[in-house]
Short mmCIF file of C-alpha atoms in Angstrom, two decimals:
data_model
loop_
_atom_site.label_atom_id
_atom_site.label_comp_id
_atom_site.label_asym_id
_atom_site.label_seq_id
_atom_site.Cartn_x
_atom_site.Cartn_y
_atom_site.Cartn_z
CA UNK A 251 -9.32 76.08 129.86
CA UNK A 252 -12.61 77.08 128.77
CA UNK A 253 -14.09 80.29 130.76
CA UNK A 254 -17.77 81.74 130.34
CA UNK A 255 -18.53 85.33 130.21
CA UNK A 256 -21.80 86.62 132.10
CA UNK A 257 -23.20 88.92 129.56
CA UNK A 258 -22.63 89.57 125.49
CA UNK A 259 -21.52 93.38 126.54
CA UNK A 260 -18.91 91.73 128.84
CA UNK A 261 -17.25 91.11 125.36
CA UNK A 262 -14.80 93.12 123.88
CA UNK A 263 -13.61 92.44 120.75
CA UNK A 264 -10.51 93.99 118.56
CA UNK A 265 -11.08 92.88 114.88
CA UNK A 266 -8.36 92.62 112.32
CA UNK A 267 -8.52 92.28 108.75
CA UNK A 268 -7.87 94.31 105.24
CA UNK A 269 -9.80 92.99 102.27
CA UNK A 270 -13.42 93.00 101.22
CA UNK A 271 -13.57 89.55 102.49
CA UNK A 272 -13.19 90.62 106.24
CA UNK A 273 -15.53 93.47 106.07
CA UNK A 274 -18.67 90.69 105.39
CA UNK A 275 -17.23 89.11 108.88
CA UNK A 276 -16.77 92.50 110.67
CA UNK A 277 -20.33 94.06 109.48
CA UNK A 278 -22.06 90.43 110.74
CA UNK A 279 -20.20 91.31 114.33
CA UNK A 280 -21.60 95.04 114.57
CA UNK A 281 -24.85 93.65 113.12
CA UNK A 282 -25.36 91.31 115.73
CA UNK A 283 -24.46 94.17 118.46
CA UNK A 284 -21.09 92.83 119.18
CA UNK A 285 -18.73 95.40 120.99
CA UNK A 286 -16.06 96.40 118.37
CA UNK A 287 -13.44 98.48 120.50
CA UNK A 288 -10.75 98.37 118.01
CA UNK A 289 -9.83 97.29 114.14
CA UNK A 290 -6.22 96.73 112.94
CA UNK A 291 -5.86 96.55 109.05
CA UNK A 292 -3.00 97.34 106.56
CA UNK A 293 -1.50 101.04 106.35
CA UNK A 294 -3.16 102.80 103.26
CA UNK A 295 -0.68 102.89 100.15
CA UNK A 296 -0.44 104.56 96.87
CA UNK A 297 -2.12 103.08 93.85
CA UNK A 298 -3.18 103.50 90.50
CA UNK A 299 -1.16 105.91 87.58
CA UNK A 300 -2.24 108.92 90.05
CA UNK A 301 -0.65 107.06 93.00
CA UNK A 302 -3.63 107.63 94.88
CA UNK A 303 -4.07 106.98 98.48
CA UNK A 304 -5.85 103.35 98.83
CA UNK A 305 -7.68 102.49 101.97
CA UNK A 306 -8.36 99.02 102.75
CA UNK A 307 -11.93 97.49 102.57
CA UNK A 308 -11.96 97.23 106.13
CA UNK A 309 -10.46 100.62 106.94
CA UNK A 310 -13.44 102.40 104.71
CA UNK A 311 -16.02 100.26 106.61
CA UNK A 312 -14.80 100.65 109.91
CA UNK A 313 -14.77 104.64 109.09
CA UNK A 314 -18.62 104.47 108.06
CA UNK A 315 -19.13 102.59 111.37
CA UNK A 316 -16.65 105.06 113.49
CA UNK A 317 -14.92 102.52 114.97
CA UNK A 318 -11.46 103.00 116.18
CA UNK A 319 -8.63 102.39 113.67
CA UNK A 320 -5.25 101.22 114.15
CA UNK A 321 -2.82 101.18 110.87
CA UNK A 322 0.57 99.40 112.54
CA UNK A 323 3.44 98.87 110.05
CA UNK A 324 5.33 97.23 112.99
CA UNK A 325 3.26 94.93 115.33
CA UNK A 326 6.02 94.53 117.65
CA UNK A 327 6.24 98.38 117.83
CA UNK A 328 6.00 99.26 121.70
CA UNK A 329 4.01 102.27 120.97
CA UNK A 330 1.14 100.03 118.59
CA UNK A 331 1.61 97.52 121.57
CA UNK A 332 0.36 100.11 124.20
CA UNK A 333 -2.15 101.63 121.68
CA UNK A 334 -3.75 98.03 121.60
CA UNK A 335 -3.57 97.14 125.37
CA UNK A 336 -5.19 100.24 126.05
CA UNK A 337 -8.31 99.28 124.38
CA UNK A 338 -8.95 96.49 126.95
CA UNK A 339 -9.91 93.99 124.34
CA UNK A 340 -10.45 90.54 125.77
CA UNK A 341 -10.96 88.74 122.19
CA UNK A 342 -9.45 89.28 119.11
CA UNK A 343 -10.60 87.99 115.96
CA UNK A 344 -8.69 87.72 112.57
CA UNK A 345 -9.73 87.08 109.03
CA UNK A 346 -7.28 87.49 106.15
CA UNK A 347 -4.46 90.10 108.10
CA UNK A 348 -0.92 88.81 108.46
CA UNK A 349 0.90 86.64 110.93
CA UNK A 350 1.02 88.00 114.50
CA UNK A 351 3.61 87.82 117.01
CA UNK A 352 2.98 86.14 120.25
CA UNK A 353 2.64 89.84 121.93
CA UNK A 354 -0.15 90.13 120.16
CA UNK A 355 -2.09 86.91 120.03
CA UNK A 356 -1.72 86.18 123.78
CA UNK A 357 -2.90 89.80 124.65
CA UNK A 358 -6.90 88.99 125.34
CA UNK A 359 -8.12 86.75 127.81
CA UNK A 360 -10.41 84.84 125.63
CA UNK A 361 -7.75 84.35 123.13
CA UNK A 362 -7.17 85.33 119.27
CA UNK A 363 -8.78 83.31 116.61
CA UNK A 364 -8.70 83.55 113.14
CA UNK A 365 -10.90 82.19 110.48
CA UNK A 366 -9.44 80.27 107.57
CA UNK A 367 -10.96 79.75 104.06
CA UNK A 368 -10.38 76.00 103.98
CA UNK A 369 -10.98 72.54 105.94
CA UNK A 370 -7.73 72.87 108.05
CA UNK A 371 -5.12 71.43 107.93
CA UNK A 372 -5.24 71.39 104.44
CA UNK A 373 -4.79 74.54 102.12
CA UNK A 374 -2.91 76.38 104.55
CA UNK A 375 -1.54 79.30 103.61
CA UNK A 376 -2.16 82.43 101.38
CA UNK A 377 -4.41 81.30 98.60
CA UNK A 378 -6.67 78.26 99.99
CA UNK A 379 -10.05 79.40 97.38
CA UNK A 380 -7.69 79.49 94.26
CA UNK A 381 -5.90 76.47 95.34
CA UNK A 382 -8.93 74.36 95.98
CA UNK A 383 -10.39 74.84 92.92
CA UNK A 384 -7.10 74.73 90.68
CA UNK A 385 -6.64 71.36 92.30
CA UNK A 386 -10.18 70.13 91.33
CA UNK A 387 -12.04 69.61 94.90
CA UNK A 388 -15.31 69.11 95.06
CA UNK A 389 -15.86 70.70 98.50
CA UNK A 390 -14.05 72.88 100.87
CA UNK A 391 -14.89 75.03 103.57
CA UNK A 392 -14.16 77.39 106.81
CA UNK A 393 -12.15 76.98 110.09
CA UNK A 394 -11.99 78.92 112.95
CA UNK A 395 -8.99 78.17 114.99
CA UNK A 396 -7.03 79.81 117.75
CA UNK A 397 -3.51 81.59 116.81
CA UNK A 398 -0.44 79.96 117.59
CA UNK A 399 3.28 80.94 116.88
CA UNK A 400 3.05 79.07 113.30
CA UNK A 401 0.71 80.14 110.01
CA UNK A 402 -2.89 78.37 110.29
CA UNK A 403 -1.81 75.64 112.85
CA UNK A 404 -3.58 76.45 115.66
CA UNK A 405 -6.38 74.33 117.46
CA UNK A 406 -9.32 73.99 115.21
CA UNK A 407 -12.86 75.66 117.14
CA UNK A 408 -15.58 75.12 114.47
CA UNK A 409 -15.51 73.90 110.59
CA UNK A 410 -18.41 74.25 107.76
CA UNK A 411 -18.40 72.45 104.14
CA UNK A 412 -19.27 74.06 101.10
CA UNK A 413 -19.74 72.05 97.84
CA UNK A 414 -17.36 73.39 94.90
CA UNK A 415 -19.49 73.11 91.45
CA UNK A 416 -17.73 72.44 88.23
CA UNK A 417 -18.62 76.10 87.47
CA UNK A 418 -17.40 77.96 90.53
CA UNK A 419 -14.63 80.22 90.07
CA UNK A 420 -12.55 81.65 92.61
CA UNK A 421 -14.79 84.74 92.56
CA UNK A 422 -18.20 82.65 93.27
CA UNK A 423 -16.34 80.54 95.91
CA UNK A 424 -14.71 83.53 97.69
CA UNK A 425 -18.52 84.72 97.96
CA UNK A 426 -19.95 81.65 99.38
CA UNK A 427 -17.21 81.31 101.81
CA UNK A 428 -17.16 84.84 102.42
CA UNK A 429 -21.01 84.38 103.83
CA UNK A 430 -20.71 80.92 105.33
CA UNK A 431 -17.39 82.48 107.36
CA UNK A 432 -19.62 85.18 108.64
CA UNK A 433 -22.35 82.36 110.27
CA UNK A 434 -19.29 80.30 111.55
CA UNK A 435 -17.36 83.53 112.96
CA UNK A 436 -20.63 84.20 114.95
CA UNK A 437 -21.03 80.58 116.36
CA UNK A 438 -17.82 80.97 117.59
CA UNK A 439 -18.13 83.83 119.40
CA UNK A 440 -21.10 82.55 120.51
CA UNK A 441 -19.42 79.33 122.04
CA UNK A 442 -16.86 81.63 123.60
CA UNK A 443 -19.50 83.40 125.09
CA UNK A 444 -20.74 80.12 126.45
CA UNK A 445 -17.75 78.50 127.35
CA UNK A 446 -18.75 75.65 125.38
CA UNK A 447 -15.78 75.88 122.92
CA UNK A 448 -13.61 72.60 121.70
CA UNK A 449 -10.04 72.74 120.74
CA UNK A 450 -9.44 70.42 118.08
CA UNK A 451 -5.48 69.90 117.52
CA UNK A 452 -4.53 69.89 113.68
CA UNK A 453 -3.20 66.64 112.05
CA UNK A 454 0.24 66.74 111.08
CA UNK A 455 1.55 64.64 108.15
CA UNK A 456 3.40 65.06 104.85
CA UNK A 457 0.45 64.40 102.47
CA UNK A 458 -1.47 67.65 103.50
CA UNK A 459 -2.24 70.16 100.59
CA UNK A 460 -0.67 73.27 100.72
CA UNK A 461 -1.95 76.99 99.13
CA UNK A 462 0.89 78.84 98.94
CA UNK A 463 0.89 82.45 97.50
CA UNK A 464 0.28 82.93 94.03
CA UNK A 465 2.86 85.06 91.62
CA UNK A 466 2.94 86.07 88.22
CA UNK A 467 4.52 82.90 86.95
CA UNK A 468 2.49 80.31 88.76
CA UNK A 469 -0.53 81.79 86.83
CA UNK A 470 0.79 80.69 83.25
CA UNK A 471 -1.04 77.74 81.49
CA UNK A 472 0.73 74.37 81.17
CA UNK A 473 -1.34 73.25 77.78
CA UNK A 474 0.23 69.89 78.16
CA UNK A 475 -2.19 69.22 81.20
CA UNK A 476 -5.63 67.49 80.68
CA UNK A 477 -8.59 69.53 79.83
CA UNK A 478 -10.35 69.13 83.42
CA UNK A 479 -6.93 70.31 84.51
CA UNK A 480 -6.30 73.14 82.41
CA UNK A 481 -10.13 73.94 82.59
CA UNK A 482 -9.74 74.07 86.60
CA UNK A 483 -7.01 76.00 86.76
CA UNK A 484 -8.39 79.01 84.72
CA UNK A 485 -11.14 79.33 87.17
CA UNK A 486 -9.05 78.72 89.87
CA UNK A 487 -7.68 82.27 88.96
CA UNK A 488 -10.14 84.20 87.57
CA UNK A 489 -11.37 86.78 88.23
CA UNK A 490 -8.01 87.29 89.86
CA UNK A 491 -5.31 87.12 89.38
CA UNK A 492 -6.07 85.70 85.86
CA UNK A 493 -4.49 82.81 84.33
CA UNK A 494 -2.28 83.45 80.93
CA UNK A 495 -0.55 82.96 78.21
CA UNK A 496 1.56 83.61 74.60
CA UNK A 497 -0.30 83.43 71.66
CA UNK A 498 2.03 82.99 68.87
CA UNK A 499 0.39 84.20 65.71
CA UNK A 500 2.51 83.73 62.49
CA UNK A 501 5.67 84.45 64.61
CA UNK A 502 4.01 87.40 66.58
CA UNK A 503 3.59 86.63 69.99
CA UNK A 504 1.31 88.35 72.39
CA UNK A 505 0.89 87.71 76.19
CA UNK A 506 -3.10 87.18 76.43
CA UNK A 507 -5.22 86.65 80.05
CA UNK A 508 -7.95 83.96 79.74
CA UNK A 509 -10.86 85.37 82.17
CA UNK A 510 -13.37 82.66 81.27
CA UNK A 511 -13.79 79.42 79.13
CA UNK A 512 -15.34 76.00 79.26
CA UNK A 513 -14.51 72.52 78.07
CA UNK A 514 -15.25 70.49 74.92
CA UNK A 515 -14.62 66.95 75.45
CA UNK A 516 -13.81 65.22 72.10
CA UNK A 517 -10.99 63.47 70.25
CA UNK A 518 -8.68 65.31 67.41
CA UNK A 519 -5.10 64.93 65.74
CA UNK A 520 -4.19 68.42 66.61
CA UNK A 521 -1.15 69.28 68.31
CA UNK A 522 -1.41 70.46 72.08
CA UNK A 523 -2.01 74.42 71.97
CA UNK A 524 -3.02 74.60 68.24
CA UNK A 525 -6.02 77.39 68.35
CA UNK A 526 -9.16 76.86 66.30
CA UNK A 527 -11.39 79.84 65.50
CA UNK A 528 -14.12 80.82 63.56
CA UNK A 529 -16.28 84.12 63.49
CA UNK A 530 -17.44 83.96 66.66
CA UNK A 531 -15.25 81.04 68.83
CA UNK A 532 -11.69 80.17 69.23
CA UNK A 533 -10.77 77.08 70.91
CA UNK A 534 -7.39 75.78 72.13
CA UNK A 535 -7.19 72.14 71.38
CA UNK A 536 -5.81 69.95 74.40
CA UNK A 537 -5.52 66.33 75.58
CA UNK A 538 -8.88 65.00 75.51
CA UNK A 539 -10.69 68.21 73.88
CA UNK A 540 -10.60 71.61 73.51
CA UNK A 541 -10.62 74.80 75.86
CA UNK A 542 -13.15 77.39 74.69
CA UNK A 543 -11.93 80.73 75.40
CA UNK A 544 -15.10 82.94 76.09
CA UNK A 545 -13.65 86.09 77.79
CA UNK A 546 -10.00 87.25 76.99
CA UNK A 547 -7.61 90.27 77.56
CA UNK A 548 -5.08 91.24 75.17
CA UNK A 549 -2.21 93.78 76.05
CA UNK A 550 -3.64 97.11 76.81
CA UNK A 551 -7.22 96.22 76.11
CA UNK A 552 -10.00 95.59 78.37
CA UNK A 553 -11.77 92.33 79.10
CA UNK A 554 -13.69 91.16 76.01
CA UNK A 555 -15.79 88.78 74.73
CA UNK A 556 -14.32 86.25 72.53
CA UNK A 557 -17.07 87.17 69.65
CA UNK A 558 -15.88 90.83 69.80
CA UNK A 559 -12.03 89.98 70.08
CA UNK A 560 -12.56 88.15 66.86
CA UNK A 561 -13.66 91.10 64.94
CA UNK A 562 -10.20 92.67 64.95
CA UNK A 563 -7.94 90.27 65.57
CA UNK A 564 -7.30 87.90 62.48
CA UNK A 565 -5.69 84.60 63.27
CA UNK A 566 -3.53 82.56 60.82
CA UNK A 567 -4.22 78.44 60.58
CA UNK A 568 -1.26 78.07 62.55
CA UNK A 569 -2.02 80.26 65.43
CA UNK A 570 -0.53 78.23 69.05
CA UNK A 571 -0.92 79.02 72.74
CA UNK A 572 2.33 78.14 73.94
#
């Protein structure tokens, strides 16, 4: 049942999120004078060689704005539930956080909605931006939906689309969706204020595309794919977590990350994976042409332009990627 609030000032929001993507949405709410009574984000963790304490991007922003911060390790903990209830929020907004128990998402009068970086029901899961590019999609978008007891399956509120260009990477698409998401979240909140939101159940069928979490092994390039498939795979994992392969150079194998590449269509009689190089170029023979490497990273080295890599890397004629 839709309910409308008399005034914007009556809305008390708890925001839940962790990465930079979520910061932009939280900032949009703050800049539009919504009352944020609390922010939930991931606990601090040690990171890097010095094991320094690392705060989430959302926590850093919330500290700057003087917002109340909660960092529970257990979302079912009674003490945390008490702290959350004490904030007296009547709306909760989730952006790139974690699965919530029913006791949390059912708490506010106006519900808990999530922003997901895909056009649901396709690409449910942890990595929708990456998989949309890896799978060669030409459009994607964002969806707001009410949370239920499963992952990314609740009733949809609003959607907005964006084109995926042939040059987009996971990084550039991330930024497009981040700014589009801020706009859609504001529109969703406005609809809740006016009592005008509609709830659209998601379709359930066996043909939906999924977006599971990406692991290191997921990122290994299969050079037997088509030219376009390999190109999409590389850009769908750039700038993070980055596609990788093994360079076999005269029996010496090296782990190699490929940050940036381009396609060159053509006909050749080379074996798949064979490396073709010159003074300033390095490309890999695949079905339908070549993957031209533009920026790569060798073990223990920083990300480098291919011209700089070739200054110190001596490739033999039979060098190959596996």
